[in-house]
Amino acid sequence: MNSSARKWSTFAICLLVALVPNIDLTALNQAVPHLSADLHPSGTQILWIADAYGFALAGLLITMGGVGDRIGHRRLLLIGTAVFAAASAVTAYAPSAELLIAARALLGVAGATLMPSCLSLLRRAFTEPKERTMAVGAFSGVAGLAVGLGPVVGGALLDHFWWGSVFLINVPLMAVAFVAGAFVLPESRTSVPGRLDLISVPLSVAGVLGLVYAVKEAAAHGVDEPAVYVSALAGALSLAAFLVRQGRVAEPLIDIRLFRRAAFSGSVGTNMFAMFTLVAQSLIFSLFFQLALGWSPLRSGLAGLPGAAGAMIGGAALAPPLIGALGRARVVAAGMVLSAGGFALFVTFGLHTSYWAMIPAMLLSGIGMGLAMTVTADTVLASVPRDRSGAASAISETATELGGALGMAVLGSVLNAVYRNVLDLPAGVPAPAASAARDSLGGALQAAANLPQALGDQVAAAARAAFVDGMHAALTCSAGLAVLVAAFALVTLRNVPKLIPDTEEPELVSAR
């Protein structure tokens, strides 16, 4: 196989690998009611079924990026696809909630090998700057599109098959990626592999997991819970110890000197805060379509596709030429401003707004996010030596995961606080029903279903109106933060060149 064919075959395999885990992540939400009826998990077990994947993924990204740089990202990707396929089969046929949670955690372990490996392989295959940006943009766009496709695929499968089908579909797709990758993928690793520091690994895992768990617990139960303080403190101390150790050991898991480069640190920071704002669209709009408007999961999934398509357009089609015309800092800033405009448009929408009027806002915010996150991802990869691209992309992905968790917690709390404050229940609602209604829109709709029809209709209408007010408040925060991220990008990325040459020498790619 000639070099051009191998390059584009590598590109296709990486796109397939990006597609599967992201579809799986959002398809799970569709399957929870069905698997709950079959496996009868407790409320705590349902939370762990949803969170086990994300915890394992976030905790191991830095470790797997370093492992890939040492043993080779081709080898690590093949191992990851094989484990992901096997874990998907176990998940599909899990006979108990406990085994399902364990299988989901194993999926997260495998998932942590995939993203850093794919990005490192793309960096190795595409050495020409414009082609590399296009490849990274398409990769990021496909990952975003997959998140939108997850509810659609999950809804379609659940209409005809049992809940395990949303996981079993991963097996043949990952098998194709494994077989093709074994023949096609080039190897990508450091030229002088060092040993893995076995003390750094648990410190990095404990640090990231502690912070992510604290954020999730704060979002679910409030910041006054002791578990929030304990996990946040443990995570912060572990992460601090990890960073100190990275500066002292001869063969660190990550090179903390990377953060001295404006191109790298600015891109990682922008990615984290951009993901903070992005979760508003994925979380709040899903609740809006399904609960406030009463749409089915499949219809809701289809309704969200314009945003995912916009991200694909912004990342793959618009980002590469705009970098050459405007420069990286301006493209990222423009993308975040476009996203802010999309969020601001949604603040004008309500329960009776036509869906067709929402499409421009979804496209605008999707294109903006596609532009910003493609440029930052490409800048992260290009601003480090090729043999450190796995660790660098893992740092970026970890920051993205943390940003998403923070956004979910903060924006979800804003939505819930406004919802509770403005909810105006009619007279005559029993205390238990009123308590459930004030807890969430879902609780309000369930309580309304058990009340006399006239009273239940009033409760449901009041809850939906209050939810829209909360949604508007959260989206206003997202729009404001997006503008701040735009300003941050203009400052931190202002001296990063339009074209960053591909090189293995870090001195040649440091920020100017």
Short mmCIF file of C-alpha atoms in Angstrom, two decimals:
data_model
loop_
_atom_site.label_atom_id
_atom_site.label_comp_id
_atom_site.label_asym_id
_atom_site.label_seq_id
_atom_site.Cartn_x
_atom_site.Cartn_y
_atom_site.Cartn_z
CA MET A 1 0.00 0.00 0.00
CA ASN A 2 1.44 3.39 -1.01
CA SER A 3 1.82 6.23 1.48
CA SER A 4 -1.21 8.18 0.23
CA ALA A 5 -3.51 5.16 0.46
CA ARG A 6 -2.18 4.30 3.91
CA LYS A 7 -2.72 7.88 5.07
CA TRP A 8 -6.36 8.00 4.02
CA SER A 9 -7.02 4.48 5.26
CA THR A 10 -5.67 5.53 8.65
CA PHE A 11 -8.00 8.52 8.50
CA ALA A 12 -11.03 6.28 7.78
CA ILE A 13 -10.19 3.85 10.59
CA CYS A 14 -9.77 6.69 13.09
CA LEU A 15 -13.14 8.15 12.07
CA LEU A 16 -14.81 4.77 12.64
CA VAL A 17 -13.14 4.43 16.02
CA ALA A 18 -14.32 7.95 16.98
CA LEU A 19 -17.87 7.18 15.90
CA VAL A 20 -18.55 4.07 17.99
CA PRO A 21 -17.80 5.16 21.61
CA ASN A 22 -19.58 8.49 21.20
CA ILE A 23 -22.72 6.85 19.80
CA ASP A 24 -22.57 4.34 22.65
CA LEU A 25 -22.26 7.10 25.26
CA THR A 26 -25.53 8.84 24.36
CA ALA A 27 -27.43 5.72 23.25
CA LEU A 28 -27.20 4.48 26.84
CA ASN A 29 -29.63 7.20 27.94
CA GLN A 30 -32.28 5.67 25.68
CA ALA A 31 -31.67 2.17 27.04
CA VAL A 32 -31.88 2.96 30.79
CA PRO A 33 -35.70 2.62 31.11
CA HIS A 34 -35.61 -0.70 29.24
CA LEU A 35 -32.72 -2.25 31.16
CA SER A 36 -34.24 -0.99 34.42
CA ALA A 37 -37.38 -3.01 33.71
CA ASP A 38 -35.25 -6.10 33.02
CA LEU A 39 -32.46 -5.94 35.63
CA HIS A 40 -34.31 -3.96 38.36
CA PRO A 41 -31.29 -1.89 39.46
CA SER A 42 -31.48 0.36 42.51
CA GLY A 43 -31.36 4.12 42.12
CA THR A 44 -27.68 4.13 43.08
CA GLN A 45 -26.93 1.36 40.59
CA ILE A 46 -28.63 3.32 37.79
CA LEU A 47 -26.30 6.24 38.53
CA TRP A 48 -23.26 3.96 38.42
CA ILE A 49 -24.45 2.37 35.17
CA ALA A 50 -24.45 5.86 33.68
CA ASP A 51 -21.25 7.11 35.33
CA ALA A 52 -18.92 4.08 35.39
CA TYR A 53 -17.84 4.64 31.79
CA GLY A 54 -17.09 8.32 32.24
CA PHE A 55 -15.20 7.84 35.51
CA ALA A 56 -12.94 5.13 34.05
CA LEU A 57 -12.42 7.15 30.86
CA ALA A 58 -11.53 10.41 32.60
CA GLY A 59 -9.30 8.76 35.18
CA LEU A 60 -7.19 6.81 32.69
CA LEU A 61 -6.81 9.23 29.77
CA ILE A 62 -3.47 10.66 30.96
CA THR A 63 -2.12 7.21 31.77
CA MET A 64 -3.17 5.75 28.42
CA GLY A 65 -1.70 8.70 26.52
CA GLY A 66 1.65 8.04 28.19
CA VAL A 67 1.38 4.28 27.64
CA GLY A 68 0.69 4.82 23.94
CA ASP A 69 3.72 7.06 23.57
CA ARG A 70 5.83 4.27 25.04
CA ILE A 71 4.44 1.02 23.56
CA GLY A 72 3.04 2.52 20.35
CA HIS A 73 -0.39 3.98 19.60
CA ARG A 74 -1.12 1.44 16.87
CA ARG A 75 -0.66 -1.38 19.35
CA LEU A 76 -2.65 0.42 22.03
CA LEU A 77 -5.49 1.21 19.60
CA LEU A 78 -5.74 -2.44 18.52
CA ILE A 79 -5.83 -3.54 22.16
CA GLY A 80 -8.47 -0.89 22.90
CA THR A 81 -10.74 -1.86 20.00
CA ALA A 82 -10.55 -5.54 20.96
CA VAL A 83 -11.36 -4.83 24.63
CA PHE A 84 -14.13 -2.39 23.65
CA ALA A 85 -15.75 -5.05 21.44
CA ALA A 86 -15.52 -7.71 24.15
CA ALA A 87 -16.83 -5.39 26.85
CA SER A 88 -19.71 -4.34 24.58
CA ALA A 89 -20.75 -7.99 24.20
CA VAL A 90 -20.61 -8.51 27.97
CA THR A 91 -22.62 -5.32 28.51
CA ALA A 92 -25.29 -6.40 26.00
CA TYR A 93 -25.88 -9.72 27.74
CA ALA A 94 -25.23 -8.64 31.35
CA PRO A 95 -27.54 -10.70 33.59
CA SER A 96 -27.31 -8.34 36.58
CA ALA A 97 -26.84 -4.68 37.38
CA GLU A 98 -23.51 -5.42 39.09
CA LEU A 99 -22.03 -7.06 35.99
CA LEU A 100 -23.42 -4.29 33.81
CA ILE A 101 -21.64 -1.66 35.92
CA ALA A 102 -18.38 -3.63 35.73
CA ALA A 103 -18.71 -3.99 31.95
CA ARG A 104 -19.39 -0.27 31.56
CA ALA A 105 -16.24 0.49 33.57
CA LEU A 106 -14.26 -1.83 31.30
CA LEU A 107 -15.69 0.05 28.31
CA GLY A 108 -14.34 3.24 29.85
CA VAL A 109 -10.88 1.69 30.25
CA ALA A 110 -10.92 0.72 26.58
CA GLY A 111 -12.32 4.11 25.57
CA ALA A 112 -9.40 5.86 27.28
CA THR A 113 -7.02 4.16 24.83
CA LEU A 114 -8.89 5.26 21.72
CA MET A 115 -8.96 9.05 21.53
CA PRO A 116 -5.26 9.76 22.32
CA SER A 117 -4.21 6.92 20.01
CA CYS A 118 -6.35 8.14 17.11
CA LEU A 119 -5.11 11.71 17.38
CA SER A 120 -1.49 10.59 17.61
CA LEU A 121 -1.90 8.35 14.54
CA LEU A 122 -3.48 11.21 12.61
CA ARG A 123 -0.56 13.43 13.59
CA ARG A 124 1.82 10.75 12.32
CA ALA A 125 -0.08 10.22 9.05
CA PHE A 126 -0.76 13.87 8.15
CA THR A 127 2.44 15.90 8.23
CA GLU A 128 1.31 18.75 5.96
CA PRO A 129 -0.26 21.45 8.20
CA LYS A 130 -3.41 22.13 6.15
CA GLU A 131 -4.14 18.43 5.68
CA ARG A 132 -3.55 17.81 9.38
CA THR A 133 -6.04 20.51 10.35
CA MET A 134 -8.61 19.07 7.95
CA ALA A 135 -8.10 15.56 9.36
CA VAL A 136 -8.39 16.74 12.98
CA GLY A 137 -11.45 18.82 12.05
CA ALA A 138 -13.20 15.86 10.42
CA PHE A 139 -12.26 13.66 13.38
CA SER A 140 -13.68 16.17 15.89
CA GLY A 141 -16.75 16.70 13.71
CA VAL A 142 -17.47 12.98 13.47
CA ALA A 143 -17.10 12.65 17.25
CA GLY A 144 -19.62 15.49 17.71
CA LEU A 145 -21.94 14.05 15.08
CA ALA A 146 -21.83 10.68 16.83
CA VAL A 147 -23.06 12.27 20.06
CA GLY A 148 -26.07 13.53 18.11
CA LEU A 149 -26.58 10.20 16.37
CA GLY A 150 -26.54 8.24 19.63
CA PRO A 151 -30.18 8.95 20.58
CA VAL A 152 -31.28 8.31 17.00
CA VAL A 153 -29.50 4.96 16.74
CA GLY A 154 -30.57 3.99 20.25
CA GLY A 155 -34.20 4.91 19.64
CA ALA A 156 -34.31 3.02 16.33
CA LEU A 157 -32.79 -0.14 17.84
CA LEU A 158 -34.99 -0.06 20.93
CA ASP A 159 -38.08 0.17 18.75
CA HIS A 160 -37.28 -3.31 17.37
CA PHE A 161 -34.85 -5.09 19.72
CA TRP A 162 -33.98 -5.52 23.40
CA TRP A 163 -31.90 -3.03 25.34
CA GLY A 164 -28.64 -4.91 24.79
CA SER A 165 -28.77 -4.17 21.07
CA VAL A 166 -27.50 -0.60 21.64
CA PHE A 167 -24.25 -2.12 22.95
CA LEU A 168 -24.04 -5.19 20.73
CA ILE A 169 -23.90 -3.05 17.58
CA ASN A 170 -20.42 -1.94 18.72
CA VAL A 171 -18.97 -5.43 18.24
CA PRO A 172 -18.96 -5.71 14.41
CA LEU A 173 -17.90 -2.07 14.01
CA MET A 174 -14.94 -2.46 16.35
CA ALA A 175 -14.08 -5.79 14.70
CA VAL A 176 -13.81 -4.00 11.36
CA ALA A 177 -11.58 -1.33 12.91
CA PHE A 178 -9.37 -4.00 14.52
CA VAL A 179 -8.86 -6.07 11.37
CA ALA A 180 -8.32 -3.05 9.11
CA GLY A 181 -6.03 -1.41 11.66
CA ALA A 182 -3.85 -4.49 11.97
CA PHE A 183 -3.03 -4.26 8.26
CA VAL A 184 -3.08 -0.52 7.65
CA LEU A 185 -2.15 1.60 10.66
CA PRO A 186 1.40 2.93 10.99
CA GLU A 187 3.12 2.80 14.35
CA SER A 188 3.44 6.00 16.41
CA ARG A 189 5.56 6.10 19.56
CA THR A 190 8.50 7.86 21.13
CA SER A 191 11.85 7.07 19.58
CA VAL A 192 13.37 6.24 22.97
CA PRO A 193 10.60 4.58 25.04
CA GLY A 194 11.05 5.05 28.76
CA ARG A 195 9.60 3.01 31.57
CA LEU A 196 6.18 3.91 32.96
CA ASP A 197 6.41 5.59 36.36
CA LEU A 198 4.19 3.38 38.52
CA ILE A 199 3.77 6.06 41.19
CA SER A 200 2.56 8.69 38.72
CA VAL A 201 -0.22 6.44 37.40
CA PRO A 202 -2.28 6.13 40.63
CA LEU A 203 -1.67 9.79 41.44
CA SER A 204 -3.07 10.91 38.09
CA VAL A 205 -6.05 8.56 38.33
CA ALA A 206 -6.86 9.63 41.90
CA GLY A 207 -6.46 13.30 41.04
CA VAL A 208 -8.76 13.34 38.03
CA LEU A 209 -11.32 10.95 39.52
CA GLY A 210 -11.47 12.88 42.78
CA LEU A 211 -12.24 16.16 41.04
CA VAL A 212 -14.74 14.67 38.57
CA TYR A 213 -16.54 12.75 41.33
CA ALA A 214 -16.72 15.87 43.50
CA VAL A 215 -18.26 17.85 40.65
CA LYS A 216 -20.83 15.16 39.90
CA GLU A 217 -21.77 14.75 43.57
CA ALA A 218 -22.13 18.51 43.96
CA ALA A 219 -24.45 18.60 40.96
CA ALA A 220 -26.54 15.69 42.23
CA HIS A 221 -26.70 16.40 45.98
CA GLY A 222 -25.39 19.92 46.56
CA VAL A 223 -22.06 21.28 47.72
CA ASP A 224 -22.83 20.71 51.41
CA GLU A 225 -22.34 16.94 51.18
CA PRO A 226 -19.20 15.68 53.01
CA ALA A 227 -18.39 13.43 50.02
CA VAL A 228 -17.95 16.53 47.87
CA TYR A 229 -15.33 18.08 50.15
CA VAL A 230 -13.48 14.82 50.77
CA SER A 231 -13.26 13.82 47.11
CA ALA A 232 -12.36 17.36 45.99
CA LEU A 233 -9.58 17.59 48.59
CA ALA A 234 -8.26 14.12 47.77
CA GLY A 235 -8.34 14.89 44.06
CA ALA A 236 -6.60 18.26 44.43
CA LEU A 237 -3.86 16.84 46.67
CA SER A 238 -3.29 13.85 44.39
CA LEU A 239 -3.13 16.06 41.31
CA ALA A 240 -0.71 18.46 43.02
CA ALA A 241 1.52 15.54 44.04
CA PHE A 242 1.32 14.20 40.49
CA LEU A 243 2.43 17.50 38.96
CA VAL A 244 5.29 17.88 41.45
CA ARG A 245 6.47 14.37 40.64
CA GLN A 246 6.32 15.02 36.89
CA GLY A 247 8.84 17.80 37.33
CA ARG A 248 11.27 15.57 39.22
CA VAL A 249 11.30 12.12 37.58
CA ALA A 250 13.52 11.42 34.59
CA GLU A 251 10.72 9.82 32.55
CA PRO A 252 7.48 11.69 33.44
CA LEU A 253 4.05 10.57 32.35
CA ILE A 254 3.51 14.09 30.98
CA ASP A 255 6.04 16.82 30.33
CA ILE A 256 4.76 19.74 32.41
CA ARG A 257 7.05 22.05 30.43
CA LEU A 258 4.42 21.83 27.69
CA PHE A 259 2.27 24.22 29.71
CA ARG A 260 4.90 26.94 29.26
CA ARG A 261 3.91 27.13 25.61
CA ALA A 262 1.05 29.50 24.93
CA ALA A 263 -0.08 27.39 21.99
CA PHE A 264 -0.53 24.35 24.23
CA SER A 265 -1.80 25.83 27.49
CA GLY A 266 -4.10 28.31 25.72
CA SER A 267 -5.63 25.58 23.59
CA VAL A 268 -6.17 23.21 26.53
CA GLY A 269 -7.79 25.98 28.59
CA THR A 270 -10.01 27.05 25.69
CA ASN A 271 -11.09 23.45 25.10
CA MET A 272 -12.04 22.99 28.73
CA PHE A 273 -14.20 26.11 28.94
CA ALA A 274 -15.68 25.57 25.49
CA MET A 275 -16.88 22.13 26.60
CA PHE A 276 -18.30 23.78 29.73
CA THR A 277 -20.63 25.81 27.51
CA LEU A 278 -21.30 22.98 25.04
CA VAL A 279 -22.98 20.72 27.56
CA ALA A 280 -25.83 23.24 27.71
CA GLN A 281 -26.85 22.29 24.20
CA SER A 282 -26.57 18.52 24.70
CA LEU A 283 -28.14 18.29 28.17
CA ILE A 284 -30.68 21.08 28.30
CA PHE A 285 -32.02 20.62 24.78
CA SER A 286 -32.50 16.89 25.36
CA LEU A 287 -34.60 17.65 28.44
CA PHE A 288 -36.44 20.41 26.60
CA PHE A 289 -37.43 18.21 23.66
CA GLN A 290 -38.35 15.12 25.69
CA LEU A 291 -39.88 16.53 28.87
CA ALA A 292 -41.01 20.08 28.12
CA LEU A 293 -42.30 19.33 24.60
CA GLY A 294 -43.14 15.67 25.24
CA TRP A 295 -41.33 14.31 22.19
CA SER A 296 -40.22 10.68 21.92
CA PRO A 297 -36.52 9.82 22.39
CA LEU A 298 -36.14 9.08 18.67
CA ARG A 299 -37.77 12.33 17.62
CA SER A 300 -35.70 14.25 20.15
CA GLY A 301 -32.54 12.64 18.82
CA LEU A 302 -33.41 13.59 15.26
CA ALA A 303 -34.25 17.12 16.38
CA GLY A 304 -30.73 17.62 17.74
CA LEU A 305 -28.94 16.61 14.54
CA PRO A 306 -28.62 20.14 13.04
CA GLY A 307 -26.30 21.12 15.88
CA ALA A 308 -24.15 18.03 15.32
CA ALA A 309 -24.12 18.66 11.56
CA GLY A 310 -23.07 22.26 12.20
CA ALA A 311 -20.11 21.05 14.27
CA MET A 312 -19.07 18.80 11.39
CA ILE A 313 -19.30 21.68 8.91
CA GLY A 314 -17.41 24.09 11.13
CA GLY A 315 -14.66 21.64 11.98
CA ALA A 316 -14.01 19.87 8.70
CA ALA A 317 -15.01 22.40 6.04
CA LEU A 318 -14.58 25.90 7.47
CA ALA A 319 -11.73 25.72 9.98
CA PRO A 320 -8.80 24.93 7.63
CA PRO A 321 -9.33 27.82 5.17
CA LEU A 322 -10.26 30.27 7.92
CA ILE A 323 -7.03 29.58 9.81
CA GLY A 324 -5.09 30.71 6.76
CA ALA A 325 -7.22 33.81 6.35
CA LEU A 326 -7.68 34.94 9.96
CA GLY A 327 -5.17 33.10 12.13
CA ARG A 328 -5.84 30.62 14.90
CA ALA A 329 -6.74 33.04 17.68
CA ARG A 330 -9.33 34.87 15.59
CA VAL A 331 -10.91 31.66 14.30
CA VAL A 332 -11.32 30.29 17.83
CA ALA A 333 -12.71 33.62 19.04
CA ALA A 334 -15.09 33.84 16.07
CA GLY A 335 -16.29 30.32 16.74
CA MET A 336 -17.06 31.06 20.38
CA VAL A 337 -18.87 34.28 19.43
CA LEU A 338 -20.99 32.34 16.90
CA SER A 339 -21.81 29.82 19.62
CA ALA A 340 -22.76 32.64 21.97
CA GLY A 341 -25.08 33.97 19.28
CA GLY A 342 -26.72 30.57 18.93
CA PHE A 343 -27.24 30.31 22.69
CA ALA A 344 -28.66 33.84 22.78
CA LEU A 345 -31.17 32.97 20.06
CA PHE A 346 -32.41 30.04 22.10
CA VAL A 347 -33.20 32.39 24.98
CA THR A 348 -35.99 33.82 22.81
CA PHE A 349 -37.62 30.40 22.29
CA GLY A 350 -40.41 28.83 24.31
CA LEU A 351 -42.90 25.99 24.41
CA HIS A 352 -44.75 27.19 21.33
CA THR A 353 -41.77 28.06 19.14
CA SER A 354 -41.70 26.25 15.81
CA TYR A 355 -38.94 23.65 15.51
CA TRP A 356 -37.93 25.16 12.17
CA ALA A 357 -37.17 28.43 13.93
CA MET A 358 -34.73 26.58 16.22
CA ILE A 359 -32.63 25.13 13.40
CA PRO A 360 -30.63 28.33 12.65
CA ALA A 361 -29.70 28.64 16.33
CA MET A 362 -28.55 25.00 16.48
CA LEU A 363 -26.54 25.38 13.29
CA LEU A 364 -24.95 28.61 14.49
CA SER A 365 -23.84 27.21 17.83
CA GLY A 366 -22.74 23.93 16.24
CA ILE A 367 -20.63 25.62 13.57
CA GLY A 368 -19.06 27.87 16.18
CA MET A 369 -18.11 24.98 18.44
CA GLY A 370 -16.79 23.01 15.48
CA LEU A 371 -14.53 25.91 14.51
CA ALA A 372 -13.20 26.54 18.00
CA MET A 373 -12.59 22.97 19.10
CA THR A 374 -11.03 21.88 15.81
CA VAL A 375 -8.48 24.68 15.90
CA THR A 376 -7.59 24.07 19.54
CA ALA A 377 -7.29 20.30 19.06
CA ASP A 378 -5.06 20.79 16.03
CA THR A 379 -2.95 23.35 17.89
CA VAL A 380 -2.43 20.98 20.82
CA LEU A 381 -1.18 18.25 18.49
CA ALA A 382 0.98 20.52 16.37
CA SER A 383 2.64 22.38 19.25
CA VAL A 384 4.32 19.30 20.76
CA PRO A 385 6.87 16.82 19.40
CA ARG A 386 5.32 13.98 17.44
CA ASP A 387 6.49 11.35 19.91
CA ARG A 388 4.64 13.17 22.72
CA SER A 389 1.36 13.65 20.86
CA GLY A 390 -0.40 10.89 22.77
CA ALA A 391 0.27 12.41 26.17
CA ALA A 392 -0.58 15.89 24.86
CA SER A 393 -3.92 14.83 23.39
CA ALA A 394 -4.70 12.92 26.59
CA ILE A 395 -4.17 16.11 28.62
CA SER A 396 -6.49 17.97 26.27
CA GLU A 397 -9.15 15.24 26.47
CA THR A 398 -8.92 15.15 30.26
CA ALA A 399 -9.44 18.91 30.41
CA THR A 400 -12.41 18.49 28.07
CA GLU A 401 -13.93 15.81 30.33
CA LEU A 402 -13.44 18.02 33.38
CA GLY A 403 -14.94 21.00 31.57
CA GLY A 404 -17.97 18.95 30.58
CA ALA A 405 -18.48 17.74 34.16
CA LEU A 406 -18.17 21.29 35.50
CA GLY A 407 -20.59 22.59 32.90
CA MET A 408 -23.09 19.88 33.72
CA ALA A 409 -22.87 20.71 37.41
CA VAL A 410 -22.89 24.51 37.19
CA LEU A 411 -25.39 24.97 34.37
CA GLY A 412 -27.61 22.20 35.72
CA SER A 413 -27.59 23.93 39.11
CA VAL A 414 -28.51 27.27 37.52
CA LEU A 415 -31.38 25.65 35.66
CA ASN A 416 -32.66 23.86 38.77
CA ALA A 417 -32.34 26.92 41.01
CA VAL A 418 -34.34 29.13 38.65
CA TYR A 419 -36.87 26.35 38.09
CA ARG A 420 -37.55 26.02 41.82
CA ASN A 421 -37.69 29.76 42.38
CA VAL A 422 -40.20 30.55 39.64
CA LEU A 423 -42.38 27.40 39.85
CA ASP A 424 -45.88 28.57 40.74
CA LEU A 425 -48.02 25.57 41.66
CA PRO A 426 -51.80 25.89 41.80
CA ALA A 427 -53.68 25.64 45.08
CA GLY A 428 -54.76 22.22 46.25
CA VAL A 429 -51.62 20.25 45.32
CA PRO A 430 -50.84 17.66 48.02
CA ALA A 431 -47.53 18.16 49.86
CA PRO A 432 -45.82 14.99 48.47
CA ALA A 433 -46.77 15.93 44.90
CA ALA A 434 -45.62 19.52 45.45
CA SER A 435 -42.25 18.30 46.80
CA ALA A 436 -41.76 16.04 43.78
CA ALA A 437 -42.73 18.85 41.42
CA ARG A 438 -40.21 21.23 42.95
CA ASP A 439 -37.45 18.66 42.63
CA SER A 440 -37.39 18.54 38.81
CA LEU A 441 -39.53 18.74 35.69
CA GLY A 442 -39.51 14.96 35.44
CA GLY A 443 -40.74 14.69 39.02
CA ALA A 444 -43.45 17.27 38.31
CA LEU A 445 -44.74 15.37 35.29
CA GLN A 446 -44.84 12.10 37.23
CA ALA A 447 -46.67 13.77 40.12
CA ALA A 448 -49.11 15.42 37.72
CA ALA A 449 -50.00 12.05 36.19
CA ASN A 450 -51.27 10.86 39.61
CA LEU A 451 -53.44 13.92 40.29
CA PRO A 452 -56.97 14.63 39.04
CA GLN A 453 -56.73 15.58 35.38
CA ALA A 454 -57.56 19.28 35.68
CA LEU A 455 -55.16 19.80 38.59
CA GLY A 456 -52.50 17.62 36.99
CA ASP A 457 -52.66 19.62 33.77
CA GLN A 458 -52.12 22.85 35.73
CA VAL A 459 -49.12 21.37 37.56
CA ALA A 460 -47.57 20.11 34.32
CA ALA A 461 -48.09 23.46 32.58
CA ALA A 462 -46.56 25.39 35.49
CA ALA A 463 -43.57 23.04 35.62
CA ARG A 464 -42.93 23.28 31.87
CA ALA A 465 -43.07 27.08 32.00
CA ALA A 466 -40.66 27.14 34.96
CA PHE A 467 -38.29 24.78 33.15
CA VAL A 468 -38.17 27.11 30.14
CA ASP A 469 -37.25 30.00 32.46
CA GLY A 470 -34.47 27.87 33.96
CA MET A 471 -33.29 26.86 30.49
CA HIS A 472 -33.13 30.51 29.45
CA ALA A 473 -31.03 31.37 32.51
CA ALA A 474 -28.57 28.53 31.89
CA LEU A 475 -28.24 29.44 28.21
CA THR A 476 -27.66 33.08 29.09
CA CYS A 477 -24.78 31.95 31.31
CA SER A 478 -23.46 29.81 28.44
CA ALA A 479 -23.60 32.73 26.02
CA GLY A 480 -21.77 35.03 28.44
CA LEU A 481 -19.09 32.44 29.16
CA ALA A 482 -18.62 31.77 25.44
CA VAL A 483 -17.84 35.47 24.92
CA LEU A 484 -15.29 35.33 27.76
CA VAL A 485 -13.70 32.22 26.21
CA ALA A 486 -13.43 34.14 22.93
CA ALA A 487 -11.51 36.91 24.70
CA PHE A 488 -9.32 34.31 26.47
CA ALA A 489 -8.45 32.72 23.12
CA LEU A 490 -7.57 36.06 21.55
CA VAL A 491 -5.06 36.71 24.33
CA THR A 492 -3.53 33.26 24.83
CA LEU A 493 -3.32 32.25 21.17
CA ARG A 494 -2.46 35.63 19.66
CA ASN A 495 1.16 34.73 18.82
CA VAL A 496 0.54 31.19 17.58
CA PRO A 497 1.41 30.99 13.86
CA LYS A 498 -1.22 30.11 11.26
CA LEU A 499 0.79 27.16 10.00
CA ILE A 500 2.66 25.13 12.60
CA PRO A 501 5.16 22.89 10.79
CA ASP A 502 5.22 19.22 11.63
CA THR A 503 8.43 18.35 13.40
CA GLU A 504 9.81 16.04 16.01
CA GLU A 505 11.88 18.79 17.56
CA PRO A 506 10.00 20.69 20.32
CA GLU A 507 12.27 23.70 20.08
CA LEU A 508 11.00 24.40 16.56
CA VAL A 509 7.33 24.52 17.55
CA SER A 510 7.36 26.52 20.74
CA ALA A 511 5.02 29.49 20.84
CA ARG A 512 6.45 32.71 19.56
#
